[in-house]
CSV table of C-alpha atoms and ligand atoms in Angstrom, one decimal:
chain,number,residue,atom,x,y,z
A,1,MET,CA,156.3,94.3,65.5
A,2,THR,CA,157.3,97.8,66.8
A,3,GLN,CA,160.5,99.6,66.1
A,4,GLY,CA,162.8,101.0,68.7
A,5,SER,CA,162.1,104.2,70.2
A,6,GLY,CA,162.8,107.6,68.8
A,7,THR,CA,162.3,111.4,68.9
A,8,LEU,CA,159.8,113.7,67.8
A,9,ARG,CA,160.9,117.2,67.0
A,10,LEU,CA,158.3,119.9,66.7
A,11,ILE,CA,159.6,122.2,64.1
A,12,SER,CA,156.5,124.3,63.5
A,13,GLY,CA,152.9,124.2,64.5
A,14,VAL,CA,153.1,123.9,68.2
A,15,GLY,CA,152.8,126.8,70.7
A,16,LYS,CA,151.4,129.1,68.2
A,17,LYS,CA,149.2,128.7,65.0
A,18,GLY,CA,151.6,128.2,62.1
A,19,PRO,CA,152.5,125.9,59.3
A,20,ALA,CA,152.7,122.2,60.3
A,21,CYS,CA,156.0,120.5,60.3
A,22,PHE,CA,157.3,117.7,62.4
A,23,LEU,CA,160.2,115.4,62.4
A,24,VAL,CA,160.3,111.8,63.6
A,25,GLU,CA,163.8,110.3,64.1
A,26,THR,CA,163.9,106.5,64.7
A,27,GLY,CA,166.5,103.8,64.0
A,28,GLY,CA,168.6,106.2,61.9
A,29,LYS,CA,165.7,107.2,59.7
A,30,ARG,CA,164.1,110.5,59.6
A,31,LEU,CA,160.4,111.1,58.6
A,32,MET,CA,159.0,114.5,58.2
A,33,LEU,CA,155.1,114.8,58.9
A,34,ASP,CA,153.6,117.6,56.9
A,35,LEU,CA,155.2,120.6,55.4
A,36,GLY,CA,152.9,123.7,55.5
A,37,GLU,CA,152.7,127.2,54.5
A,38,GLY,CA,151.2,129.8,56.7
A,39,PRO,CA,149.3,131.1,58.6
A,40,PRO,CA,150.1,134.0,58.0
A,41,PRO,CA,150.5,133.7,54.3
A,42,GLY,CA,154.1,133.2,53.1
A,43,LEU,CA,155.2,131.8,56.5
A,44,LEU,CA,157.4,128.6,55.9
A,45,PRO,CA,158.8,126.2,58.6
A,46,ASP,CA,162.5,126.8,59.3
A,47,VAL,CA,164.1,123.7,58.0
A,48,ASP,CA,167.6,125.3,57.4
A,49,ASP,CA,169.2,123.2,60.0
A,50,ILE,CA,167.2,119.9,59.5
A,51,GLY,CA,169.4,118.4,56.9
A,52,ARG,CA,168.4,115.3,54.9
A,53,VAL,CA,165.1,113.8,55.4
A,54,ASP,CA,164.2,110.2,54.3
A,55,ALA,CA,160.5,110.7,53.7
A,56,LEU,CA,157.7,113.3,53.9
A,57,LEU,CA,154.3,112.1,54.9
A,58,LEU,CA,151.3,114.3,54.2
A,59,SER,CA,148.1,114.3,56.3
A,60,HIS,CA,145.8,116.3,54.2
A,61,GLY,CA,145.8,118.8,51.3
A,62,HIS,CA,145.3,122.1,53.1
A,63,LYS,CA,147.9,124.7,52.6
A,64,ASP,CA,149.1,124.8,56.1
A,65,HIS,CA,150.0,121.2,55.8
A,66,VAL,CA,151.3,121.0,52.2
A,67,GLY,CA,152.2,124.5,51.1
A,68,GLY,CA,155.8,124.3,51.9
A,69,LEU,CA,156.9,121.7,49.2
A,70,ALA,CA,159.1,124.4,47.7
A,71,LEU,CA,161.4,123.5,50.7
A,72,LEU,CA,161.9,119.7,49.3
A,73,PRO,CA,165.3,120.7,47.9
A,74,LYS,CA,166.7,121.7,51.2
A,75,LEU,CA,165.6,118.4,52.6
A,76,GLY,CA,167.4,116.4,50.0
A,77,HIS,CA,164.3,115.6,47.8
A,78,PRO,CA,162.8,113.0,49.9
A,79,PRO,CA,160.0,110.8,48.6
A,80,VAL,CA,156.4,112.2,49.4
A,81,TYR,CA,153.8,109.9,50.7
A,82,ALA,CA,150.2,110.9,50.4
A,83,THR,CA,146.8,109.4,49.8
A,84,ASP,CA,145.7,109.4,46.2
A,85,ILE,CA,143.1,112.2,46.7
A,86,VAL,CA,145.6,114.5,48.4
A,87,ALA,CA,148.3,113.6,45.7
A,88,ARG,CA,146.0,114.7,42.9
A,89,GLY,CA,145.8,118.1,44.5
A,90,LEU,CA,149.6,118.7,44.8
A,91,PRO,CA,151.5,120.9,42.4
A,92,GLU,CA,152.5,119.4,39.2
A,93,GLY,CA,155.9,117.6,39.2
A,94,ILE,CA,155.6,116.3,42.8
A,95,ALA,CA,156.0,112.5,42.5
A,96,THR,CA,154.2,110.7,45.3
A,97,ARG,CA,154.0,107.3,46.9
A,98,PRO,CA,150.6,106.0,48.1
A,99,LEU,CA,149.2,106.0,51.7
A,100,PRO,CA,145.9,104.2,52.3
A,101,VAL,CA,143.0,106.4,53.2
A,102,ALA,CA,142.2,103.8,56.0
A,103,GLY,CA,144.5,100.8,56.5
A,104,LYS,CA,148.0,99.6,56.9
A,105,ALA,CA,151.3,100.5,55.1
A,106,GLU,CA,155.1,100.5,55.7
A,107,VAL,CA,157.2,103.6,55.1
A,108,LEU,CA,161.0,102.9,55.3
A,109,GLY,CA,160.2,99.7,57.1
A,110,ILE,CA,158.2,101.5,59.9
A,111,PRO,CA,154.7,100.3,60.2
A,112,VAL,CA,152.1,103.0,59.6
A,113,GLU,CA,148.2,102.8,60.2
A,114,THR,CA,146.0,105.5,58.8
A,115,GLY,CA,142.2,106.3,59.1
A,116,ARG,CA,140.0,109.1,57.6
A,117,ASN,CA,140.2,112.4,59.6
A,118,GLY,CA,136.7,113.7,58.9
A,119,HIS,CA,138.1,117.1,57.9
A,120,ALA,CA,139.0,117.1,54.2
A,121,PRO,CA,138.8,114.7,51.2
A,122,GLY,CA,141.7,112.2,51.3
A,123,GLY,CA,142.8,113.6,54.7
A,124,ILE,CA,144.1,111.0,57.3
A,125,TRP,CA,145.6,110.5,60.9
A,126,LEU,CA,148.7,108.3,61.0
A,127,ARG,CA,149.8,106.0,63.8
A,128,PHE,CA,153.3,104.7,63.7
A,129,GLY,CA,154.7,101.5,65.2
A,130,ILE,CA,157.5,103.3,67.0
A,131,GLY,CA,158.1,102.7,70.6
A,132,ASP,CA,154.8,102.2,72.3
A,133,GLY,CA,153.0,104.0,69.4
A,134,LEU,CA,153.0,107.5,68.0
A,135,LEU,CA,149.8,109.0,66.8
A,136,TYR,CA,149.7,112.2,64.7
A,137,THR,CA,146.1,113.3,63.9
A,138,GLY,CA,146.9,116.2,61.4
A,139,ASP,CA,143.7,118.2,61.4
A,140,TYR,CA,140.7,116.1,62.3
A,141,ALA,CA,137.1,116.4,63.2
A,142,THR,CA,134.5,114.0,64.7
A,143,GLU,CA,131.3,116.0,64.0
A,144,SER,CA,131.3,116.5,60.2
A,145,VAL,CA,128.0,115.7,58.7
A,146,LEU,CA,129.8,115.0,55.4
A,147,TYR,CA,133.4,113.6,55.9
A,148,ALA,CA,133.9,110.2,57.5
A,149,TYR,CA,136.0,109.8,60.6
A,150,ASP,CA,137.6,106.7,61.6
A,151,PRO,CA,138.5,106.8,65.4
A,152,PRO,CA,142.0,105.8,66.2
A,153,ALA,CA,141.7,102.8,68.8
A,154,LYS,CA,145.2,101.3,69.0
A,155,PRO,CA,147.4,102.3,71.8
A,156,ALA,CA,149.7,105.2,71.2
A,157,ALA,CA,151.9,106.4,74.1
A,158,THR,CA,152.7,109.5,72.4
A,159,ALA,CA,150.0,111.6,70.6
A,160,LEU,CA,150.6,114.7,68.6
A,161,ILE,CA,146.9,116.0,68.4
A,162,ASP,CA,145.1,118.7,66.6
A,163,CYS,CA,144.0,121.1,69.4
A,164,SER,CA,143.3,124.1,67.1
A,165,TYR,CA,140.4,125.1,69.2
A,166,GLY,CA,142.0,124.7,72.6
A,167,SER,CA,139.4,124.1,75.2
A,168,TYR,CA,136.5,125.1,73.1
A,169,ASN,CA,133.5,122.6,73.5
A,170,ALA,CA,130.5,123.9,71.7
A,171,PRO,CA,129.0,121.3,69.3
A,172,ILE,CA,128.5,121.9,65.6
A,173,ALA,CA,124.5,122.1,66.0
A,174,GLN,CA,125.1,125.4,67.6
A,175,CYS,CA,127.2,126.6,64.5
A,176,TRP,CA,124.1,125.7,62.4
A,177,GLU,CA,121.6,127.6,64.8
A,178,LYS,CA,123.7,130.8,64.5
A,179,LEU,CA,124.2,130.6,60.8
A,180,ALA,CA,120.4,129.9,60.4
A,181,LEU,CA,119.7,133.3,61.9
A,182,LEU,CA,121.3,135.1,59.1
A,183,LEU,CA,119.5,133.4,56.3
A,184,PRO,CA,116.4,135.8,56.4
A,185,ARG,CA,118.7,138.9,56.1
A,186,GLY,CA,119.2,138.7,52.4
A,187,PRO,CA,122.2,137.8,50.3
A,188,LEU,CA,124.9,135.9,52.3
A,189,LEU,CA,128.5,135.4,51.2
A,190,LEU,CA,130.5,132.5,52.9
A,191,PRO,CA,134.2,132.2,51.9
A,192,LEU,CA,135.1,128.7,52.4
A,193,PRO,CA,137.7,126.2,51.4
A,194,ALA,CA,136.4,124.1,48.5
A,195,ASN,CA,138.0,121.0,49.9
A,196,GLY,CA,136.7,121.2,53.5
A,197,ARG,CA,133.9,123.3,54.9
A,198,GLY,CA,132.5,124.4,51.6
A,199,PRO,CA,130.7,121.2,50.6
A,200,GLU,CA,129.9,120.5,54.1
A,201,ILE,CA,128.0,123.7,54.7
A,202,ALA,CA,126.3,123.3,51.3
A,203,LEU,CA,124.9,120.0,52.4
A,204,GLU,CA,123.5,121.6,55.7
A,205,LEU,CA,121.8,124.2,53.7
A,206,MET,CA,120.2,121.7,51.4
A,207,ARG,CA,119.2,119.5,54.3
A,208,HIS,CA,117.5,122.5,55.9
A,209,SER,CA,115.6,123.2,52.7
A,210,VAL,CA,117.5,126.4,51.7
A,211,ASP,CA,116.6,126.5,48.1
A,212,GLN,CA,119.0,129.3,46.9
A,213,ILE,CA,122.5,127.8,47.1
A,214,PHE,CA,125.0,129.4,44.9
A,215,VAL,CA,128.6,128.0,44.6
A,216,ASP,CA,131.8,129.1,42.7
A,217,ASP,CA,133.7,126.9,40.3
A,218,ALA,CA,136.0,125.4,42.7
A,219,THR,CA,133.2,124.4,45.1
A,220,ARG,CA,131.2,123.0,42.2
A,221,ARG,CA,134.3,120.8,41.2
A,222,ALA,CA,134.8,119.7,44.7
A,223,LEU,CA,131.2,118.4,44.8
A,224,ARG,CA,131.5,116.6,41.5
A,225,ARG,CA,134.7,114.9,42.8
A,226,LEU,CA,132.9,113.9,46.0
A,227,CYS,CA,130.2,112.1,43.9
A,228,GLU,CA,133.1,110.4,42.0
A,229,SER,CA,136.8,110.1,42.7
A,230,ASP,CA,136.6,111.4,46.4
A,231,ARG,CA,133.7,109.3,47.5
A,232,VAL,CA,135.7,107.3,49.7
A,233,ALA,CA,135.9,110.4,51.9
A,234,LEU,CA,132.1,110.5,52.7
A,235,ARG,CA,130.4,109.2,55.7
A,236,SER,CA,128.4,106.0,54.7
A,237,ALA,CA,125.0,107.7,55.6
A,238,ILE,CA,125.4,110.3,52.8
A,239,GLY,CA,124.1,107.9,50.1
A,240,SER,CA,122.8,109.8,47.0
A,241,GLU,CA,122.5,113.1,48.9
A,242,ILE,CA,125.9,114.4,47.5
A,243,GLU,CA,124.6,113.8,44.0
A,244,ARG,CA,121.5,115.6,44.7
A,245,LEU,CA,123.5,118.5,46.2
A,246,ALA,CA,125.7,118.7,43.1
A,247,ASP,CA,122.6,118.9,41.1
A,248,THR,CA,121.0,121.4,43.3
A,249,VAL,CA,123.6,124.2,43.5
A,250,LYS,CA,123.8,127.0,41.0
A,251,PRO,CA,126.7,129.2,39.7
A,252,ILE,CA,127.0,132.5,41.6
A,253,VAL,CA,125.6,135.4,39.4
A,254,GLY,CA,124.9,138.5,41.3
A,255,ALA,CA,124.0,139.2,45.0
A,256,ARG,CA,121.4,136.4,45.9
A,257,GLY,CA,120.8,133.6,48.2
A,258,VAL,CA,123.5,131.9,50.0
A,259,MET,CA,126.9,132.1,48.0
A,260,LEU,CA,129.6,129.8,48.9
A,261,ALA,CA,133.1,130.5,47.4
A,262,ALA,CA,136.8,129.8,47.8
A,263,SER,CA,139.3,130.8,49.0
A,264,ALA,CA,138.4,130.9,52.7
A,265,ASP,CA,140.4,134.1,53.5
A,266,GLY,CA,139.6,136.1,50.3
A,267,THR,CA,143.3,136.1,49.0
A,268,SER,CA,142.5,134.3,45.8
A,269,GLY,CA,139.8,132.6,43.8
A,270,ALA,CA,136.2,133.6,43.4
A,271,THR,CA,136.1,135.0,46.9
A,272,ALA,CA,138.7,137.7,46.0
A,273,GLN,CA,136.5,138.9,43.1
A,274,LEU,CA,133.3,138.7,45.1
A,275,LEU,CA,134.8,140.6,48.0
A,276,ALA,CA,135.8,143.4,45.6
A,277,GLN,CA,132.1,143.4,44.2
A,278,PHE,CA,130.3,143.2,47.4
A,279,GLU,CA,132.4,145.1,50.0
A,280,PHE,CA,130.6,148.3,49.5
A,281,ASP,CA,127.2,146.6,48.9
A,282,SER,CA,125.6,146.6,52.5
A,283,ASP,CA,122.9,144.3,51.3
A,284,VAL,CA,125.4,141.6,51.2
A,285,THR,CA,126.3,139.9,54.6
A,286,ILE,CA,129.8,138.6,54.6
A,287,VAL,CA,130.7,135.9,57.2
A,288,PHE,CA,133.9,134.1,57.5
A,289,THR,CA,133.6,130.8,59.3
A,290,GLY,CA,137.3,129.6,59.7
A,291,TYR,CA,140.5,130.8,61.4
A,292,VAL,CA,140.9,134.6,60.5
A,293,ASN,CA,144.3,134.3,58.7
A,294,PRO,CA,146.5,137.4,59.6
A,295,THR,CA,147.3,139.9,56.8
A,296,THR,CA,144.4,138.7,54.6
A,297,PRO,CA,141.1,140.2,53.4
A,298,ALA,CA,139.4,138.2,56.1
A,299,GLU,CA,141.4,139.9,58.7
A,300,ARG,CA,140.8,143.4,57.1
A,301,LEU,CA,137.1,143.0,56.7
A,302,THR,CA,136.4,141.6,60.1
A,303,GLN,CA,138.6,144.1,61.9
A,304,SER,CA,136.8,147.0,60.1
A,305,GLY,CA,133.4,145.6,61.0
A,306,ARG,CA,132.3,145.0,57.4
A,307,ALA,CA,132.4,141.2,57.7
A,308,GLN,CA,131.6,139.0,60.7
A,309,THR,CA,133.1,135.7,62.0
A,310,MET,CA,131.2,132.6,63.0
A,311,ARG,CA,133.0,129.4,63.6
A,312,TRP,CA,131.9,126.4,61.8
A,313,ASN,CA,133.6,123.4,63.6
A,314,VAL,CA,136.1,121.6,61.4
A,315,HIS,CA,138.5,120.7,64.4
A,316,PRO,CA,137.8,118.6,67.6
A,317,LEU,CA,136.1,119.9,70.7
A,318,LEU,CA,137.8,119.4,73.9
A,319,SER,CA,135.6,116.5,74.6
A,320,ASP,CA,136.8,114.8,71.6
A,321,THR,CA,140.5,115.4,72.6
A,322,VAL,CA,139.7,113.9,76.0
A,323,ALA,CA,138.1,110.9,74.5
A,324,LEU,CA,140.8,110.3,72.0
A,325,VAL,CA,143.6,110.6,74.7
A,326,HIS,CA,141.7,108.0,76.8
A,327,ALA,CA,140.9,105.8,73.6
A,328,VAL,CA,144.7,105.5,72.6
A,329,GLN,CA,145.8,105.5,76.2
A,330,ALA,CA,148.3,108.3,75.5
A,331,LYS,CA,150.9,109.1,78.2
A,332,THR,CA,152.4,112.0,76.5
A,333,VAL,CA,150.3,114.5,74.6
A,334,ILE,CA,151.4,117.3,72.4
A,335,PRO,CA,148.7,119.8,71.6
A,336,ALA,CA,149.2,121.2,68.1
A,337,PHE,CA,148.0,124.3,66.2
A,338,CYS,CA,147.0,126.3,69.2
A,339,ASP,CA,148.6,129.0,71.3
A,340,ARG,CA,150.9,128.1,74.3
A,341,ALA,CA,148.4,130.0,76.5
A,342,GLY,CA,146.1,127.1,76.2
A,343,LEU,CA,148.5,124.6,77.6
A,344,ALA,CA,147.5,124.8,81.3
A,345,SER,CA,143.8,124.1,80.7
A,346,LEU,CA,144.5,121.3,78.3
A,347,ALA,CA,146.8,119.9,80.7
A,348,ALA,CA,144.3,119.9,83.4
A,349,ALA,CA,141.6,118.3,81.2
A,350,LEU,CA,143.9,115.6,80.0
A,351,ALA,CA,145.6,114.5,83.1
A,352,PRO,CA,147.0,112.1,84.2
A,353,ALA,CA,148.5,112.3,80.7
A,354,GLN,CA,151.6,114.6,80.5
A,355,VAL,CA,150.9,117.4,78.2
A,356,THR,CA,153.9,119.3,76.7
A,357,MET,CA,154.9,121.7,74.1
A,358,ASP,CA,158.7,121.0,74.4
A,359,SER,CA,160.5,121.3,71.1
A,360,ALA,CA,161.6,117.5,71.3
A,361,VAL,CA,159.7,114.6,72.7
A,362,GLU,CA,161.1,111.1,73.4
A,363,ILE,CA,158.7,108.5,71.9
B,1,LIG,ZN1,143.1,121.3,57.5
């Protein structure tokens, strides 16, 4: 059974890259979807005029989706819904209610279906039984060699979709081809998120018989969790490979081999220390593979030419977006996490669906 119609308000994350935060209002209830921080670091959604929220649902554990939990008091301390894996990674003191990794639930009487997002451990998309269906993908990817993706299939007339890459459409195999060219050059430092691209690129390196794979403590812990508590996030074809990978990687000691370390933008963690150590050592190639977060070491080093950037796909291609919109028969599509400048080309690719970045959308 579906609820009556409602409104989707785009608080932050549509029209330009920024923290994810959306509000669904239906039948007198108010559900917030994600509450992120950055990019750039420190930027929080403006929730001063939002008032009381009845529930917050989290799509996955990346900072730009969960980093704004300090704002909960401004929202009347709503209950926080998250998968067990995401809940474990939240700051202490945040009490959560469970969402399935793939299955059905009810939040405040509203039917919710979820599936794995192929992007991060415990990460999900959510489909709400509101109006003729509302799909929120959070971040998602169909191409991950490591993380499982459950394609949404049930109709959703309104779809709020990760379009981080706009109309980009180069498959992940090309990412590997470019990365592989750098391997013979000597020591390579790859700053990465431990709960995302880190383990994924490590797996590709092992599959391509790169024998010198070094990781920081955060990535090592993430690999161990993928062997145990986070195993549900893995593609079924992985089998025991992840255990072999966890046993294969070695701690980073000095400049050698391929070094994978968190954080992805160099603001914290082992990467911050390693960048200080290697910045003036021209033998070490430094490559950032994700979004270059403004005001961070990633931006400074790429702008100076010391580091290079090379995308490793962790968001959908344009062809994925087209396929998803067709699969769920979306009539209204809101592209999230990309610039407004990409609206026209997305609208052309997704026609006859109506593509909008308006601040409020009727569901
Ligand atoms: Zn993410």
